[in-house]
Amino acid sequence: MKKMLLIEPKNLEPSRKDFEVIGVFNPGIVKFNDEYLMIARVAERVKQDDPEHYLVPHYVHGKGMQIIKLPKNSPDYDYSDSRIIKNHQKNYLTSISHFRIVRSKDGLNFDFSNNEFIMPSGIYEEYGIEDPRITQIEDKYYITYSAVSSCGINVSLKVTKDFINFTQFGNILHSDNKDCVIFPEKINDKYYALHRPSISQFGKLDIWTAESNNLINWGNHKIMLDARVTYTESSRVGSGAVPILTDRGWLEIYHSADIHDHYHLTAMLLDKDDPNKILMKSKQVLIQPTEDYERNGFVKDVVFSCGLIKEEDEIIIYYGVCDERIACAKLTIDEIWENMEVL
Amino acid sequence: MKKMLLIEPKNLEPSRKDFEVIGVFNPGIVKFNDEYLMIARVAERVKQDDPEHYLVPHYVHGKGMQIIKLPKNSPDYDYSDSRIIKNHQKNYLTSISHFRIVRSKDGLNFDFSNNEFIMPSGIYEEYGIEDPRITQIEDKYYITYSAVSSCGINVSLKVTKDFINFTQFGNILHSDNKDCVIFPEKINDKYYALHRPSISQFGKLDIWTAESNNLINWGNHKIMLDARVTYTESSRVGSGAVPILTDRGWLEIYHSADIHDHYHLTAMLLDKDDPNKILMKSKQVLIQPTEDYERNGFVKDVVFSCGLIKEEDEIIIYYGVCDERIACAKLTIDEIWENMEVL
């Protein structure tokens, strides 16, 4: 396996002059017109030039991007988490994410000059859009992502043929849900997705499957209990890259985090006719934070994949590191199979 | 408005001899073959005859109903809530609910002798089934309910033509979600439902709409921000009775709870062509706990409706009180209209 750091915040222009890019991470990727087309999540913060206030960005439907001023020395706001500011009535995100389309001829060197943006819009994207996955089905590309707002975290869907014009299909999964990936073809005449609902009194953070006949309405939600990682204490698992069909079944690369929020990536093999059924799983962790850029950043020890590219007998897993940068790892399919065991 | 207490736990036989019925509440209701057919939620507790252990019921897929023994004097279990026993790894419900079908000729006097049960089944109903709503669409009856388990609280669907044979359509909404009611006819060629997702970091406990083309797969989830109750501090709202079509639009009776978990019922009028759009709401609370049986029971001050029957110019709202009994209130439609104001 060969790991490489690909993209950093300094590579990108901010979307406006009073913002700064603090993260480019968790990209979806697809091959499109002989290019590697990546939709990267770009997190921006307001430049903090007010000594009295913490400046927080949010998108207001009908008004566009707005800046909220929160008093720095107020006991009403908890600033201890670098990502979330907590208040008894409402939580705020310190940064807001949009998507940036970047392209590459070789899958390693990306062109950032085009400045192709997908910005938050509507009431469900007040705090931004996050973690896109791109699934090609025939000549259309289905982009699932987290739409974050004071209405919760919903899974939304955009569809495009050309990555220029996008059609919005609203929230396909209700709050709170994240990490939705759609399978690239019908299985027994139904579309399938993996997703990760939140929990309250019961349940754990598990991966679920759902079925659809039109990619917009989803049902028959079923848990994948066996996706839970057992060889390290796991606080959650979540679907990762778009699954690919191999001669053995569906290969899915997904993430797990331990109780300290340290992430790693592993693989599971799903029955080709029943994606809720796990046939094999990684024996050992596939990708874990070992390099400095995987260990240190906006948050520590995070590797989080939304997409991969398969080429002949090799796959390139693209993943966000530490909610700040984008890296990739090249593996042979055989390396993945050799590390798997029957469940 | 005339209120009446209808059914109490002592009216029902337990499902087995070592259980006792502690609640019959939150019933769905429909007219079927000239009868009022009610599906009531029946909560049962294990008879506590072990001085050392707290006996907790749960349904195990493939094994049937089982009893767990939890040590009474262990610091690992928190018994302070009468409904939930908390443990650092897992929560348990002190009781488990199934459904009982009861019938009436006049809508007020119900026959309990038939003992028609719908019991929990499958892995999503480990801790029981709760709060059924019955929607008639043509010759079929769609029963939505909460399926509670260590996988979370999902919304499940059963369909029947005769209330003898039921077909299970799995989880139509993923965890955590409750209080799903399906509209009784298509609106602009789509089926609609109201539902109430849970929340984590963002969001409040609001009512949402969803759309479907087959009643099994759901999408385009949209929040109904205006359903929030403003005249009393509200911790949550939730859809209640199955909506009925009037000459002014869809009439929905729904619940709201304040920060002390005291419930009340109010009405909202939804646009007949767009059920996500609220036209009018109750000015004053429609039903609040005033009678002793509404104020005192397994929990205090709860009125919670899953169904109503419309007859000429009158409606009978059926509702659970205090998670223990079933009551009803007769109102004229005019009483409801007179108490409404345009939003």
PDB file of C-alpha atoms in Angstrom, chain A residues 185-328:
ATOM      1  CA  GLU A 185     -26.674  -0.518  -9.969  1.00  0.00           C
ATOM      2  CA  LYS A 186     -29.958  -2.211  -9.173  1.00  0.00           C
ATOM      3  CA  ILE A 187     -29.830  -5.437  -7.167  1.00  0.00           C
ATOM      4  CA  ASN A 188     -32.788  -7.740  -7.789  1.00  0.00           C
ATOM      5  CA  ASP A 189     -34.638  -4.840  -9.391  1.00  0.00           C
ATOM      6  CA  LYS A 190     -34.161  -2.466  -6.437  1.00  0.00           C
ATOM      7  CA  TYR A 191     -31.739   0.327  -5.713  1.00  0.00           C
ATOM      8  CA  TYR A 192     -29.852   0.064  -2.422  1.00  0.00           C
ATOM      9  CA  ALA A 193     -28.049   2.486  -0.134  1.00  0.00           C
ATOM     10  CA  LEU A 194     -25.987   2.303   3.038  1.00  0.00           C
ATOM     11  CA  HIS A 195     -26.645   4.945   5.681  1.00  0.00           C
ATOM     12  CA  ARG A 196     -25.901   5.772   9.323  1.00  0.00           C
ATOM     13  CA  PRO A 197     -28.800   7.071  11.449  1.00  0.00           C
ATOM     14  CA  SER A 198     -28.149   8.841  14.730  1.00  0.00           C
ATOM     15  CA  ILE A 199     -29.411   7.457  18.007  1.00  0.00           C
ATOM     16  CA  SER A 200     -31.075   8.649  21.164  1.00  0.00           C
ATOM     17  CA  GLN A 201     -32.160   6.327  24.019  1.00  0.00           C
ATOM     18  CA  PHE A 202     -31.534   2.978  22.360  1.00  0.00           C
ATOM     19  CA  GLY A 203     -29.263   1.761  19.617  1.00  0.00           C
ATOM     20  CA  LYS A 204     -25.676   2.372  18.595  1.00  0.00           C
ATOM     21  CA  LEU A 205     -24.158   4.196  15.637  1.00  0.00           C
ATOM     22  CA  ASP A 206     -24.489   1.407  13.079  1.00  0.00           C
ATOM     23  CA  ILE A 207     -24.625   1.086   9.300  1.00  0.00           C
ATOM     24  CA  TRP A 208     -28.069   0.365   7.820  1.00  0.00           C
ATOM     25  CA  THR A 209     -29.277  -0.584   4.343  1.00  0.00           C
ATOM     26  CA  ALA A 210     -32.305   0.907   2.611  1.00  0.00           C
ATOM     27  CA  GLU A 211     -34.166   0.061  -0.599  1.00  0.00           C
ATOM     28  CA  SER A 212     -35.710   2.249  -3.282  1.00  0.00           C
ATOM     29  CA  ASN A 213     -37.399   1.972  -6.644  1.00  0.00           C
ATOM     30  CA  ASN A 214     -36.636   5.530  -7.786  1.00  0.00           C
ATOM     31  CA  LEU A 215     -33.567   6.675  -5.749  1.00  0.00           C
ATOM     32  CA  ILE A 216     -35.683   9.417  -4.126  1.00  0.00           C
ATOM     33  CA  ASN A 217     -37.994   7.476  -1.777  1.00  0.00           C
ATOM     34  CA  TRP A 218     -36.379   4.919   0.551  1.00  0.00           C
ATOM     35  CA  GLY A 219     -37.676   2.196   2.850  1.00  0.00           C
ATOM     36  CA  ASN A 220     -37.189  -1.282   4.333  1.00  0.00           C
ATOM     37  CA  HIS A 221     -34.409   0.027   6.563  1.00  0.00           C
ATOM     38  CA  LYS A 222     -32.339  -2.841   7.964  1.00  0.00           C
ATOM     39  CA  ILE A 223     -29.437  -2.757  10.393  1.00  0.00           C
ATOM     40  CA  MET A 224     -26.037  -4.343   9.590  1.00  0.00           C
ATOM     41  CA  LEU A 225     -25.087  -5.478  13.076  1.00  0.00           C
ATOM     42  CA  ASP A 226     -22.059  -7.372  11.784  1.00  0.00           C
ATOM     43  CA  ALA A 227     -20.482  -4.193  10.422  1.00  0.00           C
ATOM     44  CA  ARG A 228     -19.588  -3.262  13.990  1.00  0.00           C
ATOM     45  CA  VAL A 229     -15.858  -3.467  14.473  1.00  0.00           C
ATOM     46  CA  THR A 230     -14.932  -5.893  17.211  1.00  0.00           C
ATOM     47  CA  TYR A 231     -11.133  -5.877  17.320  1.00  0.00           C
ATOM     48  CA  THR A 232     -10.965  -2.408  18.774  1.00  0.00           C
ATOM     49  CA  GLU A 233     -13.488  -0.726  21.001  1.00  0.00           C
ATOM     50  CA  SER A 234     -15.708   1.106  18.542  1.00  0.00           C
ATOM     51  CA  SER A 235     -17.969   4.051  19.290  1.00  0.00           C
ATOM     52  CA  ARG A 236     -19.419   4.080  15.769  1.00  0.00           C
ATOM     53  CA  VAL A 237     -19.133   2.782  12.252  1.00  0.00           C
ATOM     54  CA  GLY A 238     -20.274   4.552   9.092  1.00  0.00           C
ATOM     55  CA  SER A 239     -20.468   3.760   5.415  1.00  0.00           C
ATOM     56  CA  GLY A 240     -17.617   5.237   3.447  1.00  0.00           C
ATOM     57  CA  ALA A 241     -16.770   4.894  -0.214  1.00  0.00           C
ATOM     58  CA  VAL A 242     -19.333   4.056  -2.887  1.00  0.00           C
ATOM     59  CA  PRO A 243     -19.417   0.222  -3.016  1.00  0.00           C
ATOM     60  CA  ILE A 244     -17.909  -1.490  -6.055  1.00  0.00           C
ATOM     61  CA  LEU A 245     -19.001  -4.791  -7.550  1.00  0.00           C
ATOM     62  CA  THR A 246     -16.220  -7.397  -7.699  1.00  0.00           C
ATOM     63  CA  ASP A 247     -16.342 -11.024  -8.790  1.00  0.00           C
ATOM     64  CA  ARG A 248     -16.843 -11.955  -5.109  1.00  0.00           C
ATOM     65  CA  GLY A 249     -19.568  -9.461  -4.246  1.00  0.00           C
ATOM     66  CA  TRP A 250     -19.843  -5.807  -3.210  1.00  0.00           C
ATOM     67  CA  LEU A 251     -16.676  -4.355  -1.701  1.00  0.00           C
ATOM     68  CA  GLU A 252     -17.281  -1.532   0.774  1.00  0.00           C
ATOM     69  CA  ILE A 253     -14.572   0.531   2.487  1.00  0.00           C
ATOM     70  CA  TYR A 254     -16.012   2.064   5.666  1.00  0.00           C
ATOM     71  CA  HIS A 255     -14.910   3.890   8.757  1.00  0.00           C
ATOM     72  CA  SER A 256     -14.921   3.103  12.423  1.00  0.00           C
ATOM     73  CA  ALA A 257     -14.040   5.375  15.324  1.00  0.00           C
ATOM     74  CA  ASP A 258     -13.004   4.322  18.788  1.00  0.00           C
ATOM     75  CA  ILE A 259     -14.197   5.956  21.994  1.00  0.00           C
ATOM     76  CA  HIS A 260     -11.484   8.618  21.638  1.00  0.00           C
ATOM     77  CA  ASP A 261     -12.765   9.525  18.131  1.00  0.00           C
ATOM     78  CA  HIS A 262      -9.708   8.011  16.471  1.00  0.00           C
ATOM     79  CA  TYR A 263     -10.747   6.696  13.072  1.00  0.00           C
ATOM     80  CA  HIS A 264      -9.648   3.874  10.846  1.00  0.00           C
ATOM     81  CA  LEU A 265     -10.833   2.327   7.579  1.00  0.00           C
ATOM     82  CA  THR A 266     -11.648  -1.317   6.966  1.00  0.00           C
ATOM     83  CA  ALA A 267     -13.325  -3.339   4.236  1.00  0.00           C
ATOM     84  CA  MET A 268     -16.381  -5.549   4.131  1.00  0.00           C
ATOM     85  CA  LEU A 269     -17.621  -7.815   1.373  1.00  0.00           C
ATOM     86  CA  LEU A 270     -21.397  -7.860   0.854  1.00  0.00           C
ATOM     87  CA  ASP A 271     -23.437 -10.552  -0.876  1.00  0.00           C
ATOM     88  CA  LYS A 272     -23.943  -9.485  -4.483  1.00  0.00           C
ATOM     89  CA  ASP A 273     -27.659 -10.311  -4.314  1.00  0.00           C
ATOM     90  CA  ASP A 274     -28.282  -9.070  -0.747  1.00  0.00           C
ATOM     91  CA  PRO A 275     -26.176  -6.079   0.282  1.00  0.00           C
ATOM     92  CA  ASN A 276     -27.478  -6.358   3.872  1.00  0.00           C
ATOM     93  CA  LYS A 277     -25.551  -9.625   4.220  1.00  0.00           C
ATOM     94  CA  ILE A 278     -21.862  -9.335   5.143  1.00  0.00           C
ATOM     95  CA  LEU A 279     -19.765 -12.250   3.856  1.00  0.00           C
ATOM     96  CA  MET A 280     -16.266 -11.130   4.898  1.00  0.00           C
ATOM     97  CA  LYS A 281     -14.547  -8.361   6.817  1.00  0.00           C
ATOM     98  CA  SER A 282     -10.992  -7.083   7.186  1.00  0.00           C
ATOM     99  CA  LYS A 283      -8.971  -9.063   9.716  1.00  0.00           C
ATOM    100  CA  GLN A 284      -6.681  -6.114  10.408  1.00  0.00           C
ATOM    101  CA  VAL A 285      -7.218  -2.379  10.016  1.00  0.00           C
ATOM    102  CA  LEU A 286      -6.799  -1.388   6.361  1.00  0.00           C
ATOM    103  CA  ILE A 287      -5.870   2.278   6.767  1.00  0.00           C
ATOM    104  CA  GLN A 288      -5.083   3.870  10.101  1.00  0.00           C
ATOM    105  CA  PRO A 289      -3.464   7.195  10.948  1.00  0.00           C
ATOM    106  CA  THR A 290       0.294   6.617  10.800  1.00  0.00           C
ATOM    107  CA  GLU A 291       1.655   9.602   8.824  1.00  0.00           C
ATOM    108  CA  ASP A 292       1.984  13.007  10.411  1.00  0.00           C
ATOM    109  CA  TYR A 293      -0.720  14.440   8.085  1.00  0.00           C
ATOM    110  CA  GLU A 294      -3.100  11.647   9.154  1.00  0.00           C
ATOM    111  CA  ARG A 295      -2.412  12.134  12.846  1.00  0.00           C
ATOM    112  CA  ASN A 296      -2.384  15.930  13.214  1.00  0.00           C
ATOM    113  CA  GLY A 297      -4.738  18.600  11.873  1.00  0.00           C
ATOM    114  CA  PHE A 298      -7.989  20.357  12.727  1.00  0.00           C
ATOM    115  CA  VAL A 299      -8.894  17.216  14.664  1.00  0.00           C
ATOM    116  CA  LYS A 300      -6.493  14.366  15.432  1.00  0.00           C
ATOM    117  CA  ASP A 301      -6.284  10.848  14.004  1.00  0.00           C
ATOM    118  CA  VAL A 302      -9.053  10.918  11.410  1.00  0.00           C
ATOM    119  CA  VAL A 303      -9.128   8.972   8.122  1.00  0.00           C
ATOM    120  CA  PHE A 304     -12.548   9.203   6.453  1.00  0.00           C
ATOM    121  CA  SER A 305     -13.364   7.982   2.943  1.00  0.00           C
ATOM    122  CA  CYS A 306     -16.252   8.990   0.661  1.00  0.00           C
ATOM    123  CA  GLY A 307     -14.961   7.478  -2.570  1.00  0.00           C
ATOM    124  CA  LEU A 308     -12.496   5.331  -4.441  1.00  0.00           C
ATOM    125  CA  ILE A 309     -11.439   4.595  -8.008  1.00  0.00           C
ATOM    126  CA  LYS A 310     -10.858   1.055  -9.243  1.00  0.00           C
ATOM    127  CA  GLU A 311      -8.299   0.615 -12.022  1.00  0.00           C
ATOM    128  CA  GLU A 312      -7.507  -2.864 -13.251  1.00  0.00           C
ATOM    129  CA  ASP A 313      -6.334  -4.784 -10.173  1.00  0.00           C
ATOM    130  CA  GLU A 314      -5.687  -1.699  -8.094  1.00  0.00           C
ATOM    131  CA  ILE A 315      -7.870   0.680  -6.145  1.00  0.00           C
ATOM    132  CA  ILE A 316      -7.129   4.219  -5.047  1.00  0.00           C
ATOM    133  CA  ILE A 317      -8.958   5.076  -1.830  1.00  0.00           C
ATOM    134  CA  TYR A 318      -9.386   8.841  -1.432  1.00  0.00           C
ATOM    135  CA  TYR A 319      -9.910  10.029   2.110  1.00  0.00           C
ATOM    136  CA  GLY A 320     -10.050  13.100   4.268  1.00  0.00           C
ATOM    137  CA  VAL A 321      -7.475  13.337   7.035  1.00  0.00           C
ATOM    138  CA  CYS A 322      -8.053  15.169  10.317  1.00  0.00           C
ATOM    139  CA  ASP A 323     -10.956  17.209   8.841  1.00  0.00           C
ATOM    140  CA  GLU A 324      -8.257  19.278   7.097  1.00  0.00           C
ATOM    141  CA  ARG A 325      -6.596  17.646   4.079  1.00  0.00           C
ATOM    142  CA  ILE A 326      -7.110  15.036   1.369  1.00  0.00           C
ATOM    143  CA  ALA A 327      -4.918  11.961   1.007  1.00  0.00           C
ATOM    144  CA  CYS A 328      -5.084   8.744  -0.973  1.00  0.00           C
TER     145      CYS A 328
END
